[in-house]
C-alpha cells in the first residue's frame, strides 16, 4: 500500500518550479534530518518561566533519534489534547507557522530554511 500511496502523492502534490526548488530542498533537508527528538512534546512536557517567557522541555523518557519533522508533527497532534478534539484545540495555520519559525531559528541549520 505504501507504493500506491507514494504514486498517488506524486500525482496530487504540486511539483515546485525550478526557481523554488532550492528553498524547498533546504526545507526538506532540515525537516528530514535525523536528530535527537523529544518524541512526546505535549503541553504537560513544556515548562514556561512566567517571568522570562523561556520554555524548557521535560520528561525525555521517549527521547531518541528521529526525523525532525516527526517531532514537529507530533507536537501539533498532541496540541489537540488527550481527547483529540481537532476542531477545538488543533493549532491554526498562523499558530503553526509561528511555532515553525521559532523552531527553525533555534537550530544552527535553520538559517538555510529561513
JSON list of C-alpha atoms in Angstrom, two decimals:
[
{"chain": "A", "resi": 1, "resn": "UNK", "atom": "CA", "xyz": [0.00, 0.00, 0.00]},
{"chain": "A", "resi": 2, "resn": "UNK", "atom": "CA", "xyz": [2.91, 2.36, 0.63]},
{"chain": "A", "resi": 3, "resn": "UNK", "atom": "CA", "xyz": [3.98, 2.27, -3.02]},
{"chain": "A", "resi": 4, "resn": "UNK", "atom": "CA", "xyz": [0.43, 3.06, -4.15]},
{"chain": "A", "resi": 5, "resn": "UNK", "atom": "CA", "xyz": [0.29, 5.93, -1.66]},
{"chain": "A", "resi": 6, "resn": "UNK", "atom": "CA", "xyz": [3.61, 7.30, -2.90]},
{"chain": "A", "resi": 7, "resn": "UNK", "atom": "CA", "xyz": [2.44, 7.22, -6.53]},
{"chain": "A", "resi": 8, "resn": "UNK", "atom": "CA", "xyz": [-0.80, 8.96, -5.52]},
{"chain": "A", "resi": 9, "resn": "UNK", "atom": "CA", "xyz": [1.13, 11.67, -3.64]},
{"chain": "A", "resi": 10, "resn": "UNK", "atom": "CA", "xyz": [3.39, 12.23, -6.64]},
{"chain": "A", "resi": 11, "resn": "UNK", "atom": "CA", "xyz": [0.31, 12.81, -8.83]},
{"chain": "A", "resi": 12, "resn": "UNK", "atom": "CA", "xyz": [-1.51, 15.06, -6.35]},
{"chain": "A", "resi": 13, "resn": "UNK", "atom": "CA", "xyz": [1.23, 17.23, -4.83]},
{"chain": "A", "resi": 14, "resn": "UNK", "atom": "CA", "xyz": [2.49, 20.15, -6.90]},
{"chain": "A", "resi": 15, "resn": "UNK", "atom": "CA", "xyz": [5.98, 19.94, -8.34]},
{"chain": "A", "resi": 16, "resn": "UNK", "atom": "CA", "xyz": [7.97, 23.07, -7.46]},
{"chain": "A", "resi": 17, "resn": "UNK", "atom": "CA", "xyz": [9.19, 25.32, -10.24]},
{"chain": "A", "resi": 18, "resn": "UNK", "atom": "CA", "xyz": [12.95, 25.34, -10.83]},
{"chain": "A", "resi": 19, "resn": "UNK", "atom": "CA", "xyz": [13.42, 28.68, -9.05]},
{"chain": "A", "resi": 20, "resn": "UNK", "atom": "CA", "xyz": [11.58, 27.36, -5.98]},
{"chain": "A", "resi": 21, "resn": "UNK", "atom": "CA", "xyz": [13.48, 24.08, -5.75]},
{"chain": "A", "resi": 22, "resn": "UNK", "atom": "CA", "xyz": [16.45, 25.36, -3.68]},
{"chain": "A", "resi": 23, "resn": "UNK", "atom": "CA", "xyz": [14.35, 26.67, -0.75]},
{"chain": "A", "resi": 24, "resn": "UNK", "atom": "CA", "xyz": [12.15, 23.58, -0.85]},
{"chain": "A", "resi": 25, "resn": "UNK", "atom": "CA", "xyz": [15.19, 21.31, -0.92]},
{"chain": "A", "resi": 26, "resn": "UNK", "atom": "CA", "xyz": [16.65, 23.17, 2.08]},
{"chain": "A", "resi": 27, "resn": "UNK", "atom": "CA", "xyz": [13.36, 22.81, 3.98]},
{"chain": "A", "resi": 28, "resn": "UNK", "atom": "CA", "xyz": [13.16, 19.10, 3.17]},
{"chain": "A", "resi": 29, "resn": "UNK", "atom": "CA", "xyz": [16.75, 18.54, 4.25]},
{"chain": "A", "resi": 30, "resn": "UNK", "atom": "CA", "xyz": [16.02, 20.36, 7.52]},
{"chain": "A", "resi": 31, "resn": "UNK", "atom": "CA", "xyz": [12.74, 18.53, 8.18]},
{"chain": "A", "resi": 32, "resn": "UNK", "atom": "CA", "xyz": [14.02, 15.05, 7.42]},
{"chain": "A", "resi": 33, "resn": "UNK", "atom": "CA", "xyz": [17.35, 15.28, 9.20]},
{"chain": "A", "resi": 34, "resn": "UNK", "atom": "CA", "xyz": [17.76, 12.58, 11.83]},
{"chain": "A", "resi": 35, "resn": "UNK", "atom": "CA", "xyz": [18.29, 14.42, 15.12]},
{"chain": "A", "resi": 36, "resn": "UNK", "atom": "CA", "xyz": [17.73, 13.78, 18.80]},
{"chain": "A", "resi": 37, "resn": "UNK", "atom": "CA", "xyz": [14.00, 14.28, 19.31]},
{"chain": "A", "resi": 38, "resn": "UNK", "atom": "CA", "xyz": [11.83, 14.52, 22.38]},
{"chain": "A", "resi": 39, "resn": "UNK", "atom": "CA", "xyz": [9.10, 12.38, 20.73]},
{"chain": "A", "resi": 40, "resn": "UNK", "atom": "CA", "xyz": [6.44, 13.44, 23.27]},
{"chain": "A", "resi": 41, "resn": "UNK", "atom": "CA", "xyz": [6.08, 17.24, 23.07]},
{"chain": "A", "resi": 42, "resn": "UNK", "atom": "CA", "xyz": [2.66, 17.56, 24.66]},
{"chain": "A", "resi": 43, "resn": "UNK", "atom": "CA", "xyz": [1.72, 20.54, 26.80]},
{"chain": "A", "resi": 44, "resn": "UNK", "atom": "CA", "xyz": [2.43, 18.68, 30.04]},
{"chain": "A", "resi": 45, "resn": "UNK", "atom": "CA", "xyz": [6.05, 18.32, 28.99]},
{"chain": "A", "resi": 46, "resn": "UNK", "atom": "CA", "xyz": [6.66, 22.02, 28.34]},
{"chain": "A", "resi": 47, "resn": "UNK", "atom": "CA", "xyz": [7.55, 24.28, 31.26]},
{"chain": "A", "resi": 48, "resn": "UNK", "atom": "CA", "xyz": [7.33, 28.03, 30.74]},
{"chain": "A", "resi": 49, "resn": "UNK", "atom": "CA", "xyz": [9.01, 30.54, 33.06]},
{"chain": "A", "resi": 50, "resn": "UNK", "atom": "CA", "xyz": [6.31, 33.16, 33.57]},
{"chain": "A", "resi": 51, "resn": "UNK", "atom": "CA", "xyz": [8.89, 35.88, 34.26]},
{"chain": "A", "resi": 52, "resn": "UNK", "atom": "CA", "xyz": [11.26, 35.36, 31.33]},
{"chain": "A", "resi": 53, "resn": "UNK", "atom": "CA", "xyz": [8.96, 33.54, 28.90]},
{"chain": "A", "resi": 54, "resn": "UNK", "atom": "CA", "xyz": [11.65, 30.88, 28.37]},
{"chain": "A", "resi": 55, "resn": "UNK", "atom": "CA", "xyz": [10.44, 27.38, 27.57]},
{"chain": "A", "resi": 56, "resn": "UNK", "atom": "CA", "xyz": [12.01, 24.15, 28.75]},
{"chain": "A", "resi": 57, "resn": "UNK", "atom": "CA", "xyz": [11.09, 20.62, 27.68]},
{"chain": "A", "resi": 58, "resn": "UNK", "atom": "CA", "xyz": [10.93, 17.99, 30.41]},
{"chain": "A", "resi": 59, "resn": "UNK", "atom": "CA", "xyz": [10.34, 14.23, 30.56]},
{"chain": "A", "resi": 60, "resn": "UNK", "atom": "CA", "xyz": [12.65, 12.78, 27.93]},
{"chain": "A", "resi": 61, "resn": "UNK", "atom": "CA", "xyz": [11.69, 9.13, 28.52]},
{"chain": "A", "resi": 62, "resn": "UNK", "atom": "CA", "xyz": [10.75, 8.73, 24.83]},
{"chain": "A", "resi": 63, "resn": "UNK", "atom": "CA", "xyz": [13.71, 10.76, 23.59]},
{"chain": "A", "resi": 64, "resn": "UNK", "atom": "CA", "xyz": [15.72, 9.19, 20.79]},
{"chain": "A", "resi": 65, "resn": "UNK", "atom": "CA", "xyz": [16.90, 9.87, 17.27]},
{"chain": "A", "resi": 66, "resn": "UNK", "atom": "CA", "xyz": [14.11, 10.52, 14.82]},
{"chain": "A", "resi": 67, "resn": "UNK", "atom": "CA", "xyz": [13.28, 12.76, 11.90]},
{"chain": "A", "resi": 68, "resn": "UNK", "atom": "CA", "xyz": [12.95, 16.39, 12.97]},
{"chain": "A", "resi": 69, "resn": "UNK", "atom": "CA", "xyz": [9.64, 16.53, 11.07]},
{"chain": "A", "resi": 70, "resn": "UNK", "atom": "CA", "xyz": [8.22, 13.80, 13.32]},
{"chain": "A", "resi": 71, "resn": "UNK", "atom": "CA", "xyz": [8.82, 15.84, 16.46]},
{"chain": "A", "resi": 72, "resn": "UNK", "atom": "CA", "xyz": [7.18, 18.89, 14.88]},
{"chain": "A", "resi": 73, "resn": "UNK", "atom": "CA", "xyz": [4.18, 16.97, 13.53]},
{"chain": "A", "resi": 74, "resn": "UNK", "atom": "CA", "xyz": [3.77, 15.09, 16.80]},
{"chain": "A", "resi": 75, "resn": "UNK", "atom": "CA", "xyz": [3.72, 18.39, 18.69]},
{"chain": "A", "resi": 76, "resn": "UNK", "atom": "CA", "xyz": [0.82, 19.61, 16.55]},
{"chain": "A", "resi": 77, "resn": "UNK", "atom": "CA", "xyz": [-1.05, 16.34, 17.06]},
{"chain": "A", "resi": 78, "resn": "UNK", "atom": "CA", "xyz": [-0.51, 16.46, 20.81]},
{"chain": "A", "resi": 79, "resn": "UNK", "atom": "CA", "xyz": [-1.76, 20.05, 20.77]},
{"chain": "A", "resi": 80, "resn": "UNK", "atom": "CA", "xyz": [-5.25, 18.62, 20.21]},
{"chain": "A", "resi": 81, "resn": "UNK", "atom": "CA", "xyz": [-5.25, 17.17, 23.71]},
{"chain": "A", "resi": 82, "resn": "UNK", "atom": "CA", "xyz": [-5.90, 13.74, 25.10]},
{"chain": "A", "resi": 83, "resn": "UNK", "atom": "CA", "xyz": [-9.41, 13.68, 23.64]},
{"chain": "A", "resi": 84, "resn": "UNK", "atom": "CA", "xyz": [-8.08, 14.51, 20.14]},
{"chain": "A", "resi": 85, "resn": "UNK", "atom": "CA", "xyz": [-10.57, 17.31, 19.58]},
{"chain": "A", "resi": 86, "resn": "UNK", "atom": "CA", "xyz": [-9.05, 18.64, 16.34]},
{"chain": "A", "resi": 87, "resn": "UNK", "atom": "CA", "xyz": [-11.76, 21.23, 15.79]},
{"chain": "A", "resi": 88, "resn": "UNK", "atom": "CA", "xyz": [-11.41, 22.74, 19.25]},
{"chain": "A", "resi": 89, "resn": "UNK", "atom": "CA", "xyz": [-7.70, 22.51, 20.07]},
{"chain": "A", "resi": 90, "resn": "UNK", "atom": "CA", "xyz": [-5.67, 21.96, 16.91]},
{"chain": "A", "resi": 91, "resn": "UNK", "atom": "CA", "xyz": [-3.47, 24.99, 16.19]},
{"chain": "A", "resi": 92, "resn": "UNK", "atom": "CA", "xyz": [-4.38, 27.38, 13.42]},
{"chain": "A", "resi": 93, "resn": "UNK", "atom": "CA", "xyz": [-2.09, 27.80, 10.41]},
{"chain": "A", "resi": 94, "resn": "UNK", "atom": "CA", "xyz": [-0.86, 31.08, 11.94]},
{"chain": "A", "resi": 95, "resn": "UNK", "atom": "CA", "xyz": [-0.01, 29.35, 15.23]},
{"chain": "A", "resi": 96, "resn": "UNK", "atom": "CA", "xyz": [1.79, 26.52, 13.44]},
{"chain": "A", "resi": 97, "resn": "UNK", "atom": "CA", "xyz": [3.76, 28.98, 11.31]},
{"chain": "A", "resi": 98, "resn": "UNK", "atom": "CA", "xyz": [4.78, 30.95, 14.42]},
{"chain": "A", "resi": 99, "resn": "UNK", "atom": "CA", "xyz": [5.95, 27.74, 16.09]},
{"chain": "A", "resi": 100, "resn": "UNK", "atom": "CA", "xyz": [7.85, 26.62, 12.98]},
{"chain": "A", "resi": 101, "resn": "UNK", "atom": "CA", "xyz": [9.64, 29.95, 12.64]},
{"chain": "A", "resi": 102, "resn": "UNK", "atom": "CA", "xyz": [10.68, 29.88, 16.30]},
{"chain": "A", "resi": 103, "resn": "UNK", "atom": "CA", "xyz": [11.79, 26.26, 15.99]},
{"chain": "A", "resi": 104, "resn": "UNK", "atom": "CA", "xyz": [13.85, 26.89, 12.85]},
{"chain": "A", "resi": 105, "resn": "UNK", "atom": "CA", "xyz": [15.51, 29.99, 14.37]},
{"chain": "A", "resi": 106, "resn": "UNK", "atom": "CA", "xyz": [16.77, 27.86, 17.29]},
{"chain": "A", "resi": 107, "resn": "UNK", "atom": "CA", "xyz": [18.65, 25.46, 15.04]},
{"chain": "A", "resi": 108, "resn": "UNK", "atom": "CA", "xyz": [22.08, 26.17, 13.53]},
{"chain": "A", "resi": 109, "resn": "UNK", "atom": "CA", "xyz": [20.86, 24.52, 10.30]},
{"chain": "A", "resi": 110, "resn": "UNK", "atom": "CA", "xyz": [17.76, 26.71, 10.25]},
{"chain": "A", "resi": 111, "resn": "UNK", "atom": "CA", "xyz": [19.40, 29.66, 8.52]},
{"chain": "A", "resi": 112, "resn": "UNK", "atom": "CA", "xyz": [19.22, 27.84, 5.17]},
{"chain": "A", "resi": 113, "resn": "UNK", "atom": "CA", "xyz": [15.46, 27.42, 5.60]},
{"chain": "A", "resi": 114, "resn": "UNK", "atom": "CA", "xyz": [14.57, 31.00, 6.55]}
]
